[in-house]
Amino acid sequence: MTTRHAQESGALTLAFVRGVLPGKWQRIWDERHASAPLVLVPTEQEHQLEPVTSGTADMAFVRLPLDVDPDAFHVIPLYEEVAVVLMSAEHDLTAADELSVADLDGELVHPTDATLLDTTEVVRAGVGVLVLPQSVARMAGGKGLEWRLLTDAPTTRVALAWPRPPVDADPAFVDDLEDFVGVVRGRRANSSRGRLPEPEPAPAKRRVEPRTPAKRTPPRPRPTRSKKPKRW
């Protein structure tokens, strides 16, 4: 199990599959950890956990499903992506605004593997199509290629995954893992580690002096009136 950073410098290393754009999280991380900027390692989906299991990366953005032991890995689903069909701009299917799986009957659908870039050039030449997550199609596309939404295809989910650190892991390494989870989840800097911030000291109580009752002025004696003698 991983007990320390993959980088000797102590910087956090993040692997990511094609189509995931980690720039937003990288900018936030680097603002909060200027002395140890995030290190990015691109990888392919069929080997998406290899950088983590080999110790060259600390965490990874992956696509689900993921065949891992939940007792050995943390996996946090982040968002879903729709599937699209990538094809030559001259393909007959580009006449439709959207496609269904049935529309692909009889079409050569290439596998999406490590040879994706080479396959893209074959598709650009008008041979077959590719079914890809939308973000991957946008990156792989270009002049001579178009994509259409595949309405009834299952979506793919992007997640953040990393091995559960053992109890003897470097505390600074564990803090960085928790910090990055906080960045991805949109927590503020003072709570990005997922721990409750230290409570602020309670304001000092004001001492209230007891009120001294005001002295009451005794009532002035009423003058006595002399009685007049009765007349008989």
PDB file of C-alpha atoms in Angstrom:
ATOM      1  CA  MET A   1       0.000   0.000   0.000  1.00  0.00           C
ATOM      2  CA  THR A   2       1.088   3.559  -0.709  1.00  0.00           C
ATOM      3  CA  THR A   3       2.393   5.360   2.345  1.00  0.00           C
ATOM      4  CA  ARG A   4       3.954   8.467   0.791  1.00  0.00           C
ATOM      5  CA  HIS A   5       3.883  10.733  -2.275  1.00  0.00           C
ATOM      6  CA  ALA A   6       4.880   9.279  -5.633  1.00  0.00           C
ATOM      7  CA  GLN A   7       7.094  12.352  -6.174  1.00  0.00           C
ATOM      8  CA  GLU A   8      10.224  12.728  -4.069  1.00  0.00           C
ATOM      9  CA  SER A   9       9.470  16.449  -3.883  1.00  0.00           C
ATOM     10  CA  GLY A  10       6.248  15.751  -1.988  1.00  0.00           C
ATOM     11  CA  ALA A  11       4.033  17.064  -4.804  1.00  0.00           C
ATOM     12  CA  LEU A  12       0.725  15.297  -5.395  1.00  0.00           C
ATOM     13  CA  THR A  13       0.578  13.348  -8.685  1.00  0.00           C
ATOM     14  CA  LEU A  14      -2.703  12.861 -10.551  1.00  0.00           C
ATOM     15  CA  ALA A  15      -3.297  10.490 -13.479  1.00  0.00           C
ATOM     16  CA  PHE A  16      -6.228  11.142 -15.824  1.00  0.00           C
ATOM     17  CA  VAL A  17      -7.848   9.313 -18.733  1.00  0.00           C
ATOM     18  CA  ARG A  18      -8.381  10.821 -22.160  1.00  0.00           C
ATOM     19  CA  GLY A  19     -11.219  13.345 -22.245  1.00  0.00           C
ATOM     20  CA  VAL A  20     -10.965  14.418 -18.605  1.00  0.00           C
ATOM     21  CA  LEU A  21      -9.820  18.025 -18.315  1.00  0.00           C
ATOM     22  CA  PRO A  22      -8.155  18.474 -14.905  1.00  0.00           C
ATOM     23  CA  GLY A  23      -7.065  22.062 -15.532  1.00  0.00           C
ATOM     24  CA  LYS A  24      -9.771  23.626 -13.335  1.00  0.00           C
ATOM     25  CA  TRP A  25      -8.800  21.541 -10.310  1.00  0.00           C
ATOM     26  CA  GLN A  26      -5.118  21.994 -11.054  1.00  0.00           C
ATOM     27  CA  ARG A  27      -5.460  25.794 -10.934  1.00  0.00           C
ATOM     28  CA  ILE A  28      -7.286  25.673  -7.592  1.00  0.00           C
ATOM     29  CA  TRP A  29      -4.745  23.238  -6.145  1.00  0.00           C
ATOM     30  CA  ASP A  30      -1.759  25.291  -7.296  1.00  0.00           C
ATOM     31  CA  GLU A  31      -3.245  28.449  -5.770  1.00  0.00           C
ATOM     32  CA  ARG A  32      -3.515  26.692  -2.403  1.00  0.00           C
ATOM     33  CA  HIS A  33      -0.236  24.742  -2.663  1.00  0.00           C
ATOM     34  CA  ALA A  34       2.088  27.089  -4.539  1.00  0.00           C
ATOM     35  CA  SER A  35       5.191  25.374  -3.149  1.00  0.00           C
ATOM     36  CA  ALA A  36       4.121  21.940  -4.469  1.00  0.00           C
ATOM     37  CA  PRO A  37       2.111  22.254  -7.727  1.00  0.00           C
ATOM     38  CA  LEU A  38       0.014  19.336  -8.958  1.00  0.00           C
ATOM     39  CA  VAL A  39       1.790  16.881 -11.290  1.00  0.00           C
ATOM     40  CA  LEU A  40      -0.398  15.476 -14.115  1.00  0.00           C
ATOM     41  CA  VAL A  41       0.088  12.088 -15.810  1.00  0.00           C
ATOM     42  CA  PRO A  42      -2.092  11.238 -18.861  1.00  0.00           C
ATOM     43  CA  THR A  43      -3.137   7.617 -19.282  1.00  0.00           C
ATOM     44  CA  GLU A  44      -5.431   5.436 -21.420  1.00  0.00           C
ATOM     45  CA  GLN A  45      -8.672   3.935 -20.155  1.00  0.00           C
ATOM     46  CA  GLU A  46      -7.587   0.326 -20.507  1.00  0.00           C
ATOM     47  CA  HIS A  47      -4.645   1.064 -18.194  1.00  0.00           C
ATOM     48  CA  GLN A  48      -6.277   3.812 -16.156  1.00  0.00           C
ATOM     49  CA  LEU A  49      -5.245   2.523 -12.720  1.00  0.00           C
ATOM     50  CA  GLU A  50      -1.759   1.405 -13.700  1.00  0.00           C
ATOM     51  CA  PRO A  51      -0.059   4.691 -12.696  1.00  0.00           C
ATOM     52  CA  VAL A  52      -1.605   4.400  -9.231  1.00  0.00           C
ATOM     53  CA  THR A  53      -0.898   0.712  -8.685  1.00  0.00           C
ATOM     54  CA  SER A  54       2.674   1.096  -9.980  1.00  0.00           C
ATOM     55  CA  GLY A  55       3.359   4.007  -7.632  1.00  0.00           C
ATOM     56  CA  THR A  56       3.892   6.677 -10.310  1.00  0.00           C
ATOM     57  CA  ALA A  57       0.684   8.531  -9.359  1.00  0.00           C
ATOM     58  CA  ASP A  58      -1.166   9.104  -6.095  1.00  0.00           C
ATOM     59  CA  MET A  59      -4.722   9.461  -7.438  1.00  0.00           C
ATOM     60  CA  ALA A  60      -6.463   9.026 -10.787  1.00  0.00           C
ATOM     61  CA  PHE A  61      -9.446  10.309 -12.717  1.00  0.00           C
ATOM     62  CA  VAL A  62     -10.978   7.137 -14.173  1.00  0.00           C
ATOM     63  CA  ARG A  63     -14.063   5.982 -16.043  1.00  0.00           C
ATOM     64  CA  LEU A  64     -16.452   3.563 -14.386  1.00  0.00           C
ATOM     65  CA  PRO A  65     -17.047   0.682 -14.041  1.00  0.00           C
ATOM     66  CA  LEU A  66     -13.867  -0.055 -12.137  1.00  0.00           C
ATOM     67  CA  ASP A  67     -12.929  -3.545 -11.026  1.00  0.00           C
ATOM     68  CA  VAL A  68     -11.295  -2.845  -7.656  1.00  0.00           C
ATOM     69  CA  ASP A  69     -11.680  -4.051  -4.103  1.00  0.00           C
ATOM     70  CA  PRO A  70     -13.744  -1.411  -2.237  1.00  0.00           C
ATOM     71  CA  ASP A  71     -11.774  -2.224   0.903  1.00  0.00           C
ATOM     72  CA  ALA A  72      -8.551  -1.288  -0.888  1.00  0.00           C
ATOM     73  CA  PHE A  73      -9.660   1.747  -2.927  1.00  0.00           C
ATOM     74  CA  HIS A  74     -11.614   4.931  -2.445  1.00  0.00           C
ATOM     75  CA  VAL A  75     -13.816   5.702  -5.468  1.00  0.00           C
ATOM     76  CA  ILE A  76     -15.820   8.950  -5.684  1.00  0.00           C
ATOM     77  CA  PRO A  77     -18.142   9.285  -8.730  1.00  0.00           C
ATOM     78  CA  LEU A  78     -18.048  12.849 -10.083  1.00  0.00           C
ATOM     79  CA  TYR A  79     -20.135  13.296 -13.237  1.00  0.00           C
ATOM     80  CA  GLU A  80     -21.673  11.509 -16.236  1.00  0.00           C
ATOM     81  CA  GLU A  81     -20.925  11.853 -19.935  1.00  0.00           C
ATOM     82  CA  VAL A  82     -23.168  11.056 -22.894  1.00  0.00           C
ATOM     83  CA  ALA A  83     -22.014   8.831 -25.753  1.00  0.00           C
ATOM     84  CA  VAL A  84     -21.596  10.113 -29.316  1.00  0.00           C
ATOM     85  CA  VAL A  85     -20.758   8.645 -32.702  1.00  0.00           C
ATOM     86  CA  LEU A  86     -17.599  10.031 -34.311  1.00  0.00           C
ATOM     87  CA  MET A  87     -17.463   9.664 -38.109  1.00  0.00           C
ATOM     88  CA  SER A  88     -16.214  11.174 -41.320  1.00  0.00           C
ATOM     89  CA  ALA A  89     -17.844  14.455 -42.284  1.00  0.00           C
ATOM     90  CA  GLU A  90     -18.809  12.733 -45.558  1.00  0.00           C
ATOM     91  CA  HIS A  91     -20.588   9.825 -43.838  1.00  0.00           C
ATOM     92  CA  ASP A  92     -24.291   9.295 -44.615  1.00  0.00           C
ATOM     93  CA  LEU A  93     -25.140   9.299 -40.882  1.00  0.00           C
ATOM     94  CA  THR A  94     -24.228  12.983 -40.613  1.00  0.00           C
ATOM     95  CA  ALA A  95     -27.564  13.763 -42.267  1.00  0.00           C
ATOM     96  CA  ALA A  96     -29.255  13.079 -38.907  1.00  0.00           C
ATOM     97  CA  ASP A  97     -29.109  15.433 -35.922  1.00  0.00           C
ATOM     98  CA  GLU A  98     -29.151  12.499 -33.481  1.00  0.00           C
ATOM     99  CA  LEU A  99     -28.587   8.769 -33.764  1.00  0.00           C
ATOM    100  CA  SER A 100     -29.763   5.613 -32.014  1.00  0.00           C
ATOM    101  CA  VAL A 101     -27.977   2.303 -31.555  1.00  0.00           C
ATOM    102  CA  ALA A 102     -30.214   0.836 -34.268  1.00  0.00           C
ATOM    103  CA  ASP A 103     -28.805   3.350 -36.753  1.00  0.00           C
ATOM    104  CA  LEU A 104     -25.406   1.693 -36.383  1.00  0.00           C
ATOM    105  CA  ASP A 105     -26.610  -1.709 -37.640  1.00  0.00           C
ATOM    106  CA  GLY A 106     -24.307  -2.790 -40.439  1.00  0.00           C
ATOM    107  CA  GLU A 107     -21.694  -0.155 -39.589  1.00  0.00           C
ATOM    108  CA  LEU A 108     -18.110  -0.989 -38.707  1.00  0.00           C
ATOM    109  CA  VAL A 109     -17.744   0.227 -35.105  1.00  0.00           C
ATOM    110  CA  HIS A 110     -14.087   0.367 -34.118  1.00  0.00           C
ATOM    111  CA  PRO A 111     -12.982  -0.525 -30.573  1.00  0.00           C
ATOM    112  CA  THR A 112     -11.768   2.314 -28.375  1.00  0.00           C
ATOM    113  CA  ASP A 113      -8.356   1.333 -27.084  1.00  0.00           C
ATOM    114  CA  ALA A 114      -4.811   2.634 -26.974  1.00  0.00           C
ATOM    115  CA  THR A 115      -4.760   2.882 -30.785  1.00  0.00           C
ATOM    116  CA  LEU A 116      -7.528   5.520 -30.700  1.00  0.00           C
ATOM    117  CA  LEU A 117      -5.499   8.175 -32.503  1.00  0.00           C
ATOM    118  CA  ASP A 118      -4.652   5.814 -35.347  1.00  0.00           C
ATOM    119  CA  THR A 119      -8.270   4.666 -35.506  1.00  0.00           C
ATOM    120  CA  THR A 120      -9.437   8.273 -35.703  1.00  0.00           C
ATOM    121  CA  GLU A 121      -7.437   8.721 -38.897  1.00  0.00           C
ATOM    122  CA  VAL A 122      -9.075   5.604 -40.340  1.00  0.00           C
ATOM    123  CA  VAL A 123     -12.504   7.018 -39.459  1.00  0.00           C
ATOM    124  CA  ARG A 124     -11.542  10.369 -41.015  1.00  0.00           C
ATOM    125  CA  ALA A 125     -10.869   8.452 -44.225  1.00  0.00           C
ATOM    126  CA  GLY A 126     -14.461   7.184 -44.175  1.00  0.00           C
ATOM    127  CA  VAL A 127     -13.883   3.674 -42.827  1.00  0.00           C
ATOM    128  CA  GLY A 128     -16.182   2.841 -39.918  1.00  0.00           C
ATOM    129  CA  VAL A 129     -17.223   4.909 -36.889  1.00  0.00           C
ATOM    130  CA  LEU A 130     -16.280   5.295 -33.233  1.00  0.00           C
ATOM    131  CA  VAL A 131     -18.578   5.407 -30.197  1.00  0.00           C
ATOM    132  CA  LEU A 132     -16.951   7.609 -27.583  1.00  0.00           C
ATOM    133  CA  PRO A 133     -17.703   9.766 -24.559  1.00  0.00           C
ATOM    134  CA  GLN A 134     -18.510  13.263 -25.801  1.00  0.00           C
ATOM    135  CA  SER A 135     -15.378  14.842 -24.305  1.00  0.00           C
ATOM    136  CA  VAL A 136     -13.134  12.276 -26.007  1.00  0.00           C
ATOM    137  CA  ALA A 137     -14.845  12.831 -29.371  1.00  0.00           C
ATOM    138  CA  ARG A 138     -14.302  16.581 -29.072  1.00  0.00           C
ATOM    139  CA  MET A 139     -10.596  16.093 -28.397  1.00  0.00           C
ATOM    140  CA  ALA A 140     -10.136  13.461 -31.097  1.00  0.00           C
ATOM    141  CA  GLY A 141     -12.183  15.330 -33.689  1.00  0.00           C
ATOM    142  CA  GLY A 142     -11.115  18.008 -36.077  1.00  0.00           C
ATOM    143  CA  LYS A 143     -11.266  18.806 -39.755  1.00  0.00           C
ATOM    144  CA  GLY A 144     -12.993  16.081 -41.713  1.00  0.00           C
ATOM    145  CA  LEU A 145     -14.757  14.589 -38.658  1.00  0.00           C
ATOM    146  CA  GLU A 146     -18.198  15.119 -37.124  1.00  0.00           C
ATOM    147  CA  TRP A 147     -20.025  13.600 -34.175  1.00  0.00           C
ATOM    148  CA  ARG A 148     -23.677  12.976 -33.357  1.00  0.00           C
ATOM    149  CA  LEU A 149     -25.355  12.235 -30.028  1.00  0.00           C
ATOM    150  CA  LEU A 150     -26.172   8.536 -29.513  1.00  0.00           C
ATOM    151  CA  THR A 151     -29.442   8.969 -27.637  1.00  0.00           C
ATOM    152  CA  ASP A 152     -30.077   5.454 -26.306  1.00  0.00           C
ATOM    153  CA  ALA A 153     -26.503   4.502 -25.414  1.00  0.00           C
ATOM    154  CA  PRO A 154     -25.541   4.230 -21.741  1.00  0.00           C
ATOM    155  CA  THR A 155     -23.686   7.144 -20.224  1.00  0.00           C
ATOM    156  CA  THR A 156     -20.199   6.833 -18.780  1.00  0.00           C
ATOM    157  CA  ARG A 157     -19.245   8.075 -15.321  1.00  0.00           C
ATOM    158  CA  VAL A 158     -15.994   9.778 -14.397  1.00  0.00           C
ATOM    159  CA  ALA A 159     -14.681   9.165 -10.884  1.00  0.00           C
ATOM    160  CA  LEU A 160     -11.712   9.945  -8.667  1.00  0.00           C
ATOM    161  CA  ALA A 161      -9.959   6.842  -7.339  1.00  0.00           C
ATOM    162  CA  TRP A 162      -6.985   6.222  -5.050  1.00  0.00           C
ATOM    163  CA  PRO A 163      -5.727   3.455  -2.751  1.00  0.00           C
ATOM    164  CA  ARG A 164      -6.782   3.637   0.881  1.00  0.00           C
ATOM    165  CA  PRO A 165      -3.658   4.719   2.777  1.00  0.00           C
ATOM    166  CA  PRO A 166      -2.525   2.478   5.631  1.00  0.00           C
ATOM    167  CA  VAL A 167      -2.473   3.643   9.240  1.00  0.00           C
ATOM    168  CA  ASP A 168       1.289   4.258   9.073  1.00  0.00           C
ATOM    169  CA  ALA A 169       1.067   6.523   6.008  1.00  0.00           C
ATOM    170  CA  ASP A 170       2.871   9.863   6.026  1.00  0.00           C
ATOM    171  CA  PRO A 171       0.438  12.390   7.603  1.00  0.00           C
ATOM    172  CA  ALA A 172       1.398  15.036   5.034  1.00  0.00           C
ATOM    173  CA  PHE A 173       0.529  12.588   2.237  1.00  0.00           C
ATOM    174  CA  VAL A 174      -2.857  11.796   3.792  1.00  0.00           C
ATOM    175  CA  ASP A 175      -3.543  15.513   4.227  1.00  0.00           C
ATOM    176  CA  ASP A 176      -2.836  16.105   0.537  1.00  0.00           C
ATOM    177  CA  LEU A 177      -5.205  13.310  -0.495  1.00  0.00           C
ATOM    178  CA  GLU A 178      -7.963  14.811   1.632  1.00  0.00           C
ATOM    179  CA  ASP A 179      -7.145  18.298   0.341  1.00  0.00           C
ATOM    180  CA  PHE A 180      -7.573  17.229  -3.270  1.00  0.00           C
ATOM    181  CA  VAL A 181     -10.876  15.519  -2.524  1.00  0.00           C
ATOM    182  CA  GLY A 182     -11.976  18.835  -1.062  1.00  0.00           C
ATOM    183  CA  VAL A 183     -10.867  20.681  -4.212  1.00  0.00           C
ATOM    184  CA  VAL A 184     -12.807  18.312  -6.476  1.00  0.00           C
ATOM    185  CA  ARG A 185     -15.898  18.585  -4.295  1.00  0.00           C
ATOM    186  CA  GLY A 186     -15.748  22.358  -4.324  1.00  0.00           C
ATOM    187  CA  ARG A 187     -14.905  22.932  -0.689  1.00  0.00           C
ATOM    188  CA  ARG A 188     -13.368  26.193   0.363  1.00  0.00           C
ATOM    189  CA  ALA A 189      -9.728  26.401   1.295  1.00  0.00           C
ATOM    190  CA  ASN A 190     -10.356  26.421   5.034  1.00  0.00           C
ATOM    191  CA  SER A 191     -12.349  23.180   4.844  1.00  0.00           C
ATOM    192  CA  SER A 192     -10.790  21.387   1.872  1.00  0.00           C
ATOM    193  CA  ARG A 193      -9.397  18.530   3.930  1.00  0.00           C
ATOM    194  CA  GLY A 194     -12.832  17.300   4.846  1.00  0.00           C
ATOM    195  CA  ARG A 195     -12.233  17.967   8.493  1.00  0.00           C
ATOM    196  CA  LEU A 196     -14.146  20.387  10.582  1.00  0.00           C
ATOM    197  CA  PRO A 197     -12.300  23.686  10.993  1.00  0.00           C
ATOM    198  CA  GLU A 198     -11.019  24.440  14.439  1.00  0.00           C
ATOM    199  CA  PRO A 199     -13.633  26.345  16.400  1.00  0.00           C
ATOM    200  CA  GLU A 200     -12.919  29.984  16.996  1.00  0.00           C
ATOM    201  CA  PRO A 201     -12.361  30.957  20.608  1.00  0.00           C
ATOM    202  CA  ALA A 202     -15.502  32.118  22.311  1.00  0.00           C
ATOM    203  CA  PRO A 203     -15.602  35.863  22.889  1.00  0.00           C
ATOM    204  CA  ALA A 204     -14.761  36.921  26.409  1.00  0.00           C
ATOM    205  CA  LYS A 205     -17.801  37.487  28.533  1.00  0.00           C
ATOM    206  CA  ARG A 206     -18.394  41.048  29.555  1.00  0.00           C
ATOM    207  CA  ARG A 207     -18.449  41.581  33.243  1.00  0.00           C
ATOM    208  CA  VAL A 208     -21.631  43.252  34.233  1.00  0.00           C
ATOM    209  CA  GLU A 209     -21.422  45.287  37.379  1.00  0.00           C
ATOM    210  CA  PRO A 210     -24.434  44.908  39.614  1.00  0.00           C
ATOM    211  CA  ARG A 211     -26.692  47.884  39.470  1.00  0.00           C
ATOM    212  CA  THR A 212     -26.811  49.957  42.569  1.00  0.00           C
ATOM    213  CA  PRO A 213     -30.392  50.820  43.289  1.00  0.00           C
ATOM    214  CA  ALA A 214     -30.990  54.540  43.060  1.00  0.00           C
ATOM    215  CA  LYS A 215     -31.554  56.279  46.340  1.00  0.00           C
ATOM    216  CA  ARG A 216     -35.113  57.257  46.774  1.00  0.00           C
ATOM    217  CA  THR A 217     -35.799  60.704  48.118  1.00  0.00           C
ATOM    218  CA  PRO A 218     -38.080  60.416  51.151  1.00  0.00           C
ATOM    219  CA  PRO A 219     -41.400  62.120  50.622  1.00  0.00           C
ATOM    220  CA  ARG A 220     -41.647  65.591  51.995  1.00  0.00           C
ATOM    221  CA  PRO A 221     -43.846  65.820  55.090  1.00  0.00           C
ATOM    222  CA  ARG A 222     -47.194  67.320  54.352  1.00  0.00           C
ATOM    223  CA  PRO A 223     -47.873  70.492  56.356  1.00  0.00           C
ATOM    224  CA  THR A 224     -50.480  70.093  59.055  1.00  0.00           C
ATOM    225  CA  ARG A 225     -53.458  72.366  58.838  1.00  0.00           C
ATOM    226  CA  SER A 226     -54.702  73.997  62.037  1.00  0.00           C
ATOM    227  CA  LYS A 227     -58.309  73.363  62.907  1.00  0.00           C
ATOM    228  CA  LYS A 228     -60.590  76.360  63.277  1.00  0.00           C
ATOM    229  CA  PRO A 229     -62.656  76.519  66.516  1.00  0.00           C
ATOM    230  CA  LYS A 230     -66.249  75.627  66.103  1.00  0.00           C
ATOM    231  CA  ARG A 231     -68.807  78.373  66.586  1.00  0.00           C
ATOM    232  CA  TRP A 232     -71.794  77.655  68.718  1.00  0.00           C
TER     233      TRP A 232
END
